[in-house]
Coordinates of C-alpha atoms and ligand atoms in Angstrom, one line a residue:
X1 CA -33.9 -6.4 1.7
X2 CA -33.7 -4.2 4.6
X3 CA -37.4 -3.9 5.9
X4 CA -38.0 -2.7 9.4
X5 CA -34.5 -1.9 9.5
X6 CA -33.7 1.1 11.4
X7 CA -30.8 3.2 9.7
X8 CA -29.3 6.3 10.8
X9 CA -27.2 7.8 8.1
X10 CA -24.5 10.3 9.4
X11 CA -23.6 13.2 7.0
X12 CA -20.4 15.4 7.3
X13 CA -19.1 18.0 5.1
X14 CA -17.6 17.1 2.7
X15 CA -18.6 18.0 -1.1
X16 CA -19.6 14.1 -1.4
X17 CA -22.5 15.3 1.2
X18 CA -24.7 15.1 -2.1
X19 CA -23.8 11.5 -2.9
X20 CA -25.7 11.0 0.8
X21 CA -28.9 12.0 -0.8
X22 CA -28.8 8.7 -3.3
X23 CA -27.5 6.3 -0.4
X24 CA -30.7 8.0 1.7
X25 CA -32.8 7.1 -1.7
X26 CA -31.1 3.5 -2.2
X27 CA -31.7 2.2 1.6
X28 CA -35.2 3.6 1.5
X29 CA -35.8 2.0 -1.4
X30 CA -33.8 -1.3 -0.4
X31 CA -37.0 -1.3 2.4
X32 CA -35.5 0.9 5.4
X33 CA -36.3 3.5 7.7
X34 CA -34.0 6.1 7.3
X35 CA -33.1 9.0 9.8
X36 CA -30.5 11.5 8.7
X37 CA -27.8 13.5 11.3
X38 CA -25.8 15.9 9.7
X39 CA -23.2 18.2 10.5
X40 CA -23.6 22.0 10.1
X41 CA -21.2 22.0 7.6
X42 CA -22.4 18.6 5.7
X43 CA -25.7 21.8 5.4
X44 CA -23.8 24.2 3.9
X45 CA -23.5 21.5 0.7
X46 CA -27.2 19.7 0.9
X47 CA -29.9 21.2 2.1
X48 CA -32.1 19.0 5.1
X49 CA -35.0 19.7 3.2
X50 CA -33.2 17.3 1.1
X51 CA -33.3 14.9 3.2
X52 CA -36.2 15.7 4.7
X53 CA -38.4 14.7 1.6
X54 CA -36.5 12.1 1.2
X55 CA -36.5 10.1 4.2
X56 CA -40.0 11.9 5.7
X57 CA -38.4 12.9 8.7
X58 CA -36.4 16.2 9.6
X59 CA -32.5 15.6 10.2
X60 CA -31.1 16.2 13.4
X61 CA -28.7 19.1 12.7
X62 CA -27.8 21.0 15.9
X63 CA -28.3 19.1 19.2
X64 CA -29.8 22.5 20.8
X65 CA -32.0 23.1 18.1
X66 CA -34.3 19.7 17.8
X67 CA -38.2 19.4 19.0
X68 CA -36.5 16.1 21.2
X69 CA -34.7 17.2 23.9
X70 CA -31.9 14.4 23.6
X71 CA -32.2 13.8 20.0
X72 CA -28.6 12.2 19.5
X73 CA -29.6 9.3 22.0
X74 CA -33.0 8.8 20.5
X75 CA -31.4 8.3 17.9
X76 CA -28.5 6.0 18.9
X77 CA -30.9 3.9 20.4
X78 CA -33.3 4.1 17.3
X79 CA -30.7 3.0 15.1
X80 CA -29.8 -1.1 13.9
X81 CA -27.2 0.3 12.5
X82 CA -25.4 4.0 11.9
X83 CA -23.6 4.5 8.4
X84 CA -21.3 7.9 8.2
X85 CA -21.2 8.7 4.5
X86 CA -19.0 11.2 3.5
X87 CA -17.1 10.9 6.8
X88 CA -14.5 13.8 6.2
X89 CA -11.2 13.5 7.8
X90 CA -12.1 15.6 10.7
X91 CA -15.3 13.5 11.4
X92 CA -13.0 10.3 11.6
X93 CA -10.9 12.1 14.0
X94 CA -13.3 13.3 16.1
X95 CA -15.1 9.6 16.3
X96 CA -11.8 8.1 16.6
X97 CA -11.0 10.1 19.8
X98 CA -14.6 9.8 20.8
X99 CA -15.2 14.2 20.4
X100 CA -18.8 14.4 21.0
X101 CA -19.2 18.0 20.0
X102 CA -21.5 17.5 17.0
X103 CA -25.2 16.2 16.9
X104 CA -23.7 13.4 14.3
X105 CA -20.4 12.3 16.5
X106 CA -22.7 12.3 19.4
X107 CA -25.2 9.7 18.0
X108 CA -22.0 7.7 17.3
X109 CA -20.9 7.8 20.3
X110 CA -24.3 7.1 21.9
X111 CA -24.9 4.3 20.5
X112 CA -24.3 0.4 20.3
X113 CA -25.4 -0.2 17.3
X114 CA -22.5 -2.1 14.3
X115 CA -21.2 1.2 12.5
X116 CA -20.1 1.7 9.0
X117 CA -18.0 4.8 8.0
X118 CA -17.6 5.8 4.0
X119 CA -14.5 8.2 4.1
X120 CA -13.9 10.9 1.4
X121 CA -11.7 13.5 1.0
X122 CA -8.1 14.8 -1.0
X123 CA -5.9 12.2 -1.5
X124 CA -3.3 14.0 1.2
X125 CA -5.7 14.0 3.6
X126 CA -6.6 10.4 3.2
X127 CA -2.8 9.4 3.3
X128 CA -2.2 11.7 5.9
X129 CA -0.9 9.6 8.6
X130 CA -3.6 11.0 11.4
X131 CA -5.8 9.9 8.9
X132 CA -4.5 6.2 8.6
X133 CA -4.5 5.8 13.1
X134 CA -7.8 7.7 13.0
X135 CA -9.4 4.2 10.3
X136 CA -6.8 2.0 12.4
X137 CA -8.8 3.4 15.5
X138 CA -12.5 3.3 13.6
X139 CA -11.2 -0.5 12.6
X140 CA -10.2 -1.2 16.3
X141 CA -13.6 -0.4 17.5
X142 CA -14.7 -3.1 15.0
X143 CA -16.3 -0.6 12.5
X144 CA -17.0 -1.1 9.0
X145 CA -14.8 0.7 7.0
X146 CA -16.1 1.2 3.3
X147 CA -13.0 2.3 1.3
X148 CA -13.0 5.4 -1.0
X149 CA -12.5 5.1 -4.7
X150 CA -9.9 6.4 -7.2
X151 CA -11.2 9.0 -9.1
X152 CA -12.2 12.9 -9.6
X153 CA -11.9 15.0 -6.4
X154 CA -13.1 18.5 -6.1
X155 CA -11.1 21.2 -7.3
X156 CA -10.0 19.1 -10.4
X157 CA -8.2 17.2 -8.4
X158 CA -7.4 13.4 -9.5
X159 CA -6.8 10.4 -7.1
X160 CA -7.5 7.9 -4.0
X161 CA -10.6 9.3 -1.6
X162 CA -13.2 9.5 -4.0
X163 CA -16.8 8.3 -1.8
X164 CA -17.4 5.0 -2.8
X165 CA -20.6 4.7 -4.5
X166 CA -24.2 4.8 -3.0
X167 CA -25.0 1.2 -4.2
X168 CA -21.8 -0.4 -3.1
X169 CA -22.0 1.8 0.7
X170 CA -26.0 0.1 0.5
X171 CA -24.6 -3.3 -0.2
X172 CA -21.8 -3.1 2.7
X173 CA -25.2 -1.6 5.0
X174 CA -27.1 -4.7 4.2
X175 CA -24.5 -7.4 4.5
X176 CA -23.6 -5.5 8.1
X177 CA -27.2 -5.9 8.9
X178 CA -28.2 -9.3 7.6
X179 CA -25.4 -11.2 7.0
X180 CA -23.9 -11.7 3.5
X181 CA -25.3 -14.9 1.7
X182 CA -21.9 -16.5 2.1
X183 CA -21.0 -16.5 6.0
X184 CA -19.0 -19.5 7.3
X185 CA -18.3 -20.6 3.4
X186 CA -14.8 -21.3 2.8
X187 CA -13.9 -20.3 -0.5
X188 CA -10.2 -21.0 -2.4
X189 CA -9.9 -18.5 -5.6
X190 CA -6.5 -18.9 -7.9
X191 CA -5.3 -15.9 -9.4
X192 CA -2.9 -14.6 -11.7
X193 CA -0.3 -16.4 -14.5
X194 CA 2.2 -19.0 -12.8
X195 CA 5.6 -18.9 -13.7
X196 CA 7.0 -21.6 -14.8
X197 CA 11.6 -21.1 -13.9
X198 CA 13.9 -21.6 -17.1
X199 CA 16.6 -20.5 -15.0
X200 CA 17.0 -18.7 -11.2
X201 CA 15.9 -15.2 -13.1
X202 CA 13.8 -16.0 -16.5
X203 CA 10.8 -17.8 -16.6
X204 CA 7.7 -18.9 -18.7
X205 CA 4.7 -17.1 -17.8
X206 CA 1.5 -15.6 -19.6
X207 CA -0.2 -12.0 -19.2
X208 CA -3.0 -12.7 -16.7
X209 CA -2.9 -9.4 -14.3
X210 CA -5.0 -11.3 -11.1
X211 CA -7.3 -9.0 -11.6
X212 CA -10.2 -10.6 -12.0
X213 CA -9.6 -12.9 -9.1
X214 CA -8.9 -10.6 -7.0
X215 CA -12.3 -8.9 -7.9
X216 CA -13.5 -12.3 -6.7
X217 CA -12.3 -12.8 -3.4
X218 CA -13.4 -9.4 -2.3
X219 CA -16.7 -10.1 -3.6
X220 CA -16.8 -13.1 -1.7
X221 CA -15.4 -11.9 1.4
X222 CA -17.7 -9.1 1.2
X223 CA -20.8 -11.4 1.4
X224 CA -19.0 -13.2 4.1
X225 CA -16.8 -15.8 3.0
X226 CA -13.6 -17.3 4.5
X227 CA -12.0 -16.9 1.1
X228 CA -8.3 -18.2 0.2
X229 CA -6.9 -16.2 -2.4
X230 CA -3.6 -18.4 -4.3
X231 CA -2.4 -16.1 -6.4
X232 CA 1.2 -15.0 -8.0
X233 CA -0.3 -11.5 -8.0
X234 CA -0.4 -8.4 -5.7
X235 CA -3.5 -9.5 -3.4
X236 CA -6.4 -7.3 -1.9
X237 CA -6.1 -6.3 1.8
X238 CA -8.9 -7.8 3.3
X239 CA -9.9 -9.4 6.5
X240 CA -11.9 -12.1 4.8
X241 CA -8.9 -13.1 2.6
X242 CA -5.9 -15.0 3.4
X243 CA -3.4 -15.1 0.5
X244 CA -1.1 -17.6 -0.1
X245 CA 1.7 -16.5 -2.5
X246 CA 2.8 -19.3 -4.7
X247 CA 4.7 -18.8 -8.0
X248 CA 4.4 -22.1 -10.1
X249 CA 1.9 -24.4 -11.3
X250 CA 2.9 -26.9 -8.9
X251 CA 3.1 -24.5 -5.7
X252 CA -0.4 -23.6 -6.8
X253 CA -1.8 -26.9 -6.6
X254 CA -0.2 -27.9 -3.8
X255 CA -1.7 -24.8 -1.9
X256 CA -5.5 -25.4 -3.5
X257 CA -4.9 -29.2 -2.8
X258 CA -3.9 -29.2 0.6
X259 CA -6.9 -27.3 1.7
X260 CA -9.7 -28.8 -1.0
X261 CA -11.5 -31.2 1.7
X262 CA -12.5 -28.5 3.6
X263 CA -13.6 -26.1 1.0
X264 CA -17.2 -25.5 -0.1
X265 CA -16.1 -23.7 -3.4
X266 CA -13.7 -23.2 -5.4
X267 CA -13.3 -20.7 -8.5
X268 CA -10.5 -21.2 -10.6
X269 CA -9.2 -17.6 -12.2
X270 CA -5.5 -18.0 -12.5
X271 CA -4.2 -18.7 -16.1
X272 CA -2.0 -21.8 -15.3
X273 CA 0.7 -22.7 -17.7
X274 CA -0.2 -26.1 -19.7
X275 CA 3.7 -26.4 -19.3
X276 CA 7.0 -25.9 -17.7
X277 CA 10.7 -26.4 -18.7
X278 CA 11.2 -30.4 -17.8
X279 CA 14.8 -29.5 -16.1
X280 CA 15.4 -25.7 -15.3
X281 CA 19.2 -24.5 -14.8
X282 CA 19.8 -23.9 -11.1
X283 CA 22.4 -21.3 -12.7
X284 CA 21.6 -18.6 -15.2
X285 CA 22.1 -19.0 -18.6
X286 CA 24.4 -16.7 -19.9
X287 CA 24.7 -15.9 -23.8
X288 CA 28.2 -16.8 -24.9
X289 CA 26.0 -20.8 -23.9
X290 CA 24.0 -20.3 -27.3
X291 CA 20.2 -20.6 -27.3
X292 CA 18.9 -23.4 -24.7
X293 CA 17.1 -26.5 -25.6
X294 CA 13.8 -26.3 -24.1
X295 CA 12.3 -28.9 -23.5
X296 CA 8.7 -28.7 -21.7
X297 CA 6.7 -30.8 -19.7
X298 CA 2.9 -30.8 -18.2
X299 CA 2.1 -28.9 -15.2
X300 CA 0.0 -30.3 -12.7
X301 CA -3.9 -29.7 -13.4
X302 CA -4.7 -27.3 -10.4
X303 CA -8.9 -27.7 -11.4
X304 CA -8.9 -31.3 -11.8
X305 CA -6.9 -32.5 -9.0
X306 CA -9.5 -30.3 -6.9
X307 CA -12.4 -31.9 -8.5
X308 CA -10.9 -35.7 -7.8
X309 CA -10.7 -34.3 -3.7
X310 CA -13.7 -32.2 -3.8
X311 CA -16.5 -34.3 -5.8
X312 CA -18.9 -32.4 -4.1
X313 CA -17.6 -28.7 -4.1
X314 CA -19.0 -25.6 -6.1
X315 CA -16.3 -25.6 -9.2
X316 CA -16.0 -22.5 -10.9
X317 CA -13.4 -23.1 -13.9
X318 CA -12.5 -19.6 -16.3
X319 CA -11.5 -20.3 -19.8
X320 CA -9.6 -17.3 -21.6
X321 CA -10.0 -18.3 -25.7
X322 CA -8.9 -16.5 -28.1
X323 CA -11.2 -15.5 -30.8
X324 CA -14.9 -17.1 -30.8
X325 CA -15.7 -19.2 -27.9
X326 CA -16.7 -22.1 -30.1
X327 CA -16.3 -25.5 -28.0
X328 CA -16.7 -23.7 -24.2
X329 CA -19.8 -26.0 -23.7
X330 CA -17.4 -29.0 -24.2
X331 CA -14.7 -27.9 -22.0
X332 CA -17.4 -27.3 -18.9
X333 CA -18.5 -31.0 -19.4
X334 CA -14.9 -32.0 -19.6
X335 CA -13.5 -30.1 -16.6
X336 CA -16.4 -30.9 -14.4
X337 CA -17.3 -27.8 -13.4
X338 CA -20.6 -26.4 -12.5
X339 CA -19.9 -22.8 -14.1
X340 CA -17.1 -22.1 -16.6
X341 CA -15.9 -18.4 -17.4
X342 CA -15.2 -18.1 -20.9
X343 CA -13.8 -14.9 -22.5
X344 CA -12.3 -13.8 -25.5
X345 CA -9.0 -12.2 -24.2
X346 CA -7.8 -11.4 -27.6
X347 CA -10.4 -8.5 -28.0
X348 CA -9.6 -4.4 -26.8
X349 CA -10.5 -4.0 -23.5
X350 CA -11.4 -6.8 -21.9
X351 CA -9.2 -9.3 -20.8
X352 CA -5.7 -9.9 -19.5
X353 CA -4.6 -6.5 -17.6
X354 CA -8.0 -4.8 -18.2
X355 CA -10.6 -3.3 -15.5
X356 CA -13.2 -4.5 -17.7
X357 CA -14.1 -8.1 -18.6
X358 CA -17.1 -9.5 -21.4
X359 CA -17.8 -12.7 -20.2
X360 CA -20.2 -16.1 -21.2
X361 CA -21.0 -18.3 -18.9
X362 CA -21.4 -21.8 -19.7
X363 CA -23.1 -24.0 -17.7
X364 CA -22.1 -27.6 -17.0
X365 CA -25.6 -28.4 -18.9
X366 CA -24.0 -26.8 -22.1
X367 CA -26.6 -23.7 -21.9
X368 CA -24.8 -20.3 -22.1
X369 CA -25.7 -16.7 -21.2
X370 CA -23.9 -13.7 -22.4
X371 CA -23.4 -10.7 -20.8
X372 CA -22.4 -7.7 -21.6
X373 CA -18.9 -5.6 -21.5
X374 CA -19.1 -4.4 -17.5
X375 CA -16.2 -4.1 -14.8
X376 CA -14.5 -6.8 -13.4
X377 CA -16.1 -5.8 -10.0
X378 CA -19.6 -6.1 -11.6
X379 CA -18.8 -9.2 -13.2
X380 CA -17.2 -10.9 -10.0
X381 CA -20.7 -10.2 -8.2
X382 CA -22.5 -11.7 -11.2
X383 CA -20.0 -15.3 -11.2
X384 CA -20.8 -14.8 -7.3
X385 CA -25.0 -14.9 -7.6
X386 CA -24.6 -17.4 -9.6
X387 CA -22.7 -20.0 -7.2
X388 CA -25.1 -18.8 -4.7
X389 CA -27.9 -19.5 -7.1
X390 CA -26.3 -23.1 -7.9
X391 CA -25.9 -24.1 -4.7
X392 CA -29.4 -23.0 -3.4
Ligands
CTP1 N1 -6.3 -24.9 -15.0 C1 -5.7 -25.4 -14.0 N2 -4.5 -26.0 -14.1 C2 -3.9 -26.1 -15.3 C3 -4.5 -25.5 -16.4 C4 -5.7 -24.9 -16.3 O1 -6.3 -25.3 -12.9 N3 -2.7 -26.7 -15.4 C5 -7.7 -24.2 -14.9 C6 -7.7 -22.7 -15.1 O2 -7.4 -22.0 -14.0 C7 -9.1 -22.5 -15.7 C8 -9.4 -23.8 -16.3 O3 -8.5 -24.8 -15.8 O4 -10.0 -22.3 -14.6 C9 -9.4 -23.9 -17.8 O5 -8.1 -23.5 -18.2 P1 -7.7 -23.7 -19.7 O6 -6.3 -23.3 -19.9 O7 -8.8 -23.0 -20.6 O8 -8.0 -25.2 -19.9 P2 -7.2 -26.3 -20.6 O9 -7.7 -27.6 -20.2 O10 -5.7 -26.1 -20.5 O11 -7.7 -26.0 -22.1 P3 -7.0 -25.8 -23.4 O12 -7.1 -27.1 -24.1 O13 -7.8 -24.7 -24.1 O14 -5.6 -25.4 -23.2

């Protein structure tokens, strides 16, 4: 919790200046003291009495216009940390080039303190390419940058610049403050179906998206892990996460393999073909050749060969079934792992490709715990409290 953390939250104007009032409401009720700058437009959309009765102190609004006389340094030096959420596209500019001509870009600049900046705006504006060398700038600085969302924009609008929600801007606040639970934990996630070569174009592969491990790893980086993501999927950009692209099961395990001595834990979400074609053409098979013979082989198993390196790792297996998930508890005992992942993939809307996911999770004591149908983000964070719970 944040208690007796000092947090200054920076407002600008942007029509996501009301989303400010619930981050003000989450820190203070996540135990901080919060004091609000704002921008003279960023009051044109939410009143400072807002604020004001939220936090129980006035915001600083104009720098001319305050009972302090140097109100932006009191607060820069008040603050642990400073959080600009919305930051519009002409705040980040004006940060970026260090424009001190608002109370709120002022305390910024003022100030030592680690920094976190929630952008929102239209989707041009946030792919405008100022835009991109303003972040690149904010990033340089070694700011916290606190991507927007997909969604609803004002004006009907639909796309990329949406403000990333209160809770997630108050979990990226607390980790910047005290550390996520996972710092200096090495972490290996698979992701994503191998593909297993017929020939130099076809293959034999399965419909996982690498969705779900790539909710994973930027959980995990999030809270502070050195995560390595193996995956045959498009990967997260994220300075916690190096990705290794491999394509087969046997690139896979030779990438988890190779590092398994020195990892702490490993999570297991890529559906790995069982097998492969035992002799694949090295030319392509054309039709006037008639249909192939195929005949398979075993893959590698990428979980067990980890477990034989890494008896004592965290080992998070995932089991897509289809239909009921009778037999789960036997598979956690018989994979050695200390958490398996088991979902019903054949259902609507959960599973392969989906943003949502219905998980069990089966312990490697047989007991189970359901949870209910929730995003693949939330249920990355739950699979990620739980290692965090096993291992404590
Ligand atoms: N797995 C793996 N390497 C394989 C096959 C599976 O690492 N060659 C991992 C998966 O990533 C998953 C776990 O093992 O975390 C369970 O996968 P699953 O296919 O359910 O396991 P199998 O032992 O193949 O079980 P089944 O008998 O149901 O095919």
């Amino acid at each position: 919790m944040l208690t007796g953390r000092n947090v200054v939250l920076g407002v600008s104007g942007g029509v996501a200046a009301y989303k400010a009032a619930y981050l003000a409401r989450r820190l203070v009720e996540r135990g901080a003291d919060v004091r609000v700058v704002m921008t003279e437009s960023a009051a044109e959309f939410v009143g400072p009495a807002t604020f004001a009765a939220i936090t129980g102190v006035h915001p600083v609004v104009d720098l001319f216009d305050d009972e302090d006389v140097s109100p932006h340094t009191t607060l820069a030096r008040w603050a642990d940390l400073i959080v600009v959420a919305p930051a519009t596209a002409s705040t980040l500019s004006k940060i970026a080039h260090g424009d001190a001509s608002n109370a709120l870009v002022a305390t910024v600049v003022a100030s030592t303190a680690p920094v976190v900046v929630a952008p929102a705006m239209h989707t041009e504006m946030w792919e405008h390419p100022a835009t991109g060398e303003n972040i690149q700038t904010l990033r340089g600085f070694g700011y916290t940058l606190v991507e927007p969302d997909a969604g609803d924009l004002a004006g009907g609008d639909v796309g990329v610049g949406r403000l990333a929600s209160p809770d997630d801007i108050a979990d990226v606040v607390q980790d910047a403050l005290i550390g996520g639970d996972l710092t200096a934990t090495s972490v290996v996630i698979t992701a994503g179906g191998t593909r297993e070569p017929i020939d130099p174009v076809r293959y034999i592969g399965n419909r996982s998206s690498g969705k779900m491990g790539n909710a994973l790893a930027v959980e995990a980086a999030r809270r502070g892990a050195d995560v390595t993501l193996v995956t045959t999927a498009p990967a997260p950009n994220h300075p916690g996460i190096t990705v290794v692209p491999v394509e087969t099961a046997d690139e896979m395990a030779d990438a988890v393999w190779h590092i398994a001595d020195e990892t702490q834990i490993a999570i297991m979400a890529a559906a790995v073909a069982d097998f492969r074609p035992a002799d694949p053409e090295t030319r392509k098979l054309v039709r006037s050749d008639g249909p192939p013979d195929l005949v398979l082989e075993p893959t590698p198993d990428v979980l067990a060969g980890f477990r034989e390196r890494a008896p004592e790792a965290t080992l998070v297996g995932f089991a897509a079934q289809v239909g009921d998930l009778s037999g789960v508890e036997d598979k956690a005992e018989r994979k050695r792992v200390d958490l398996l992942v088991a979902n019903d993939v054949s259902r609507p809307g959960t599973g392969f490709g989906s943003d949502d996911n219905e998980v069990t999770l089966v312990f490697h004591d047989g007991v189970t715990k359901a949870l209910p149908i929730m995003s693949k983000r939330d249920v990355a964070k739950v699979v990620i409290d739980t290692v965090v719970e096993l291992r404590s």
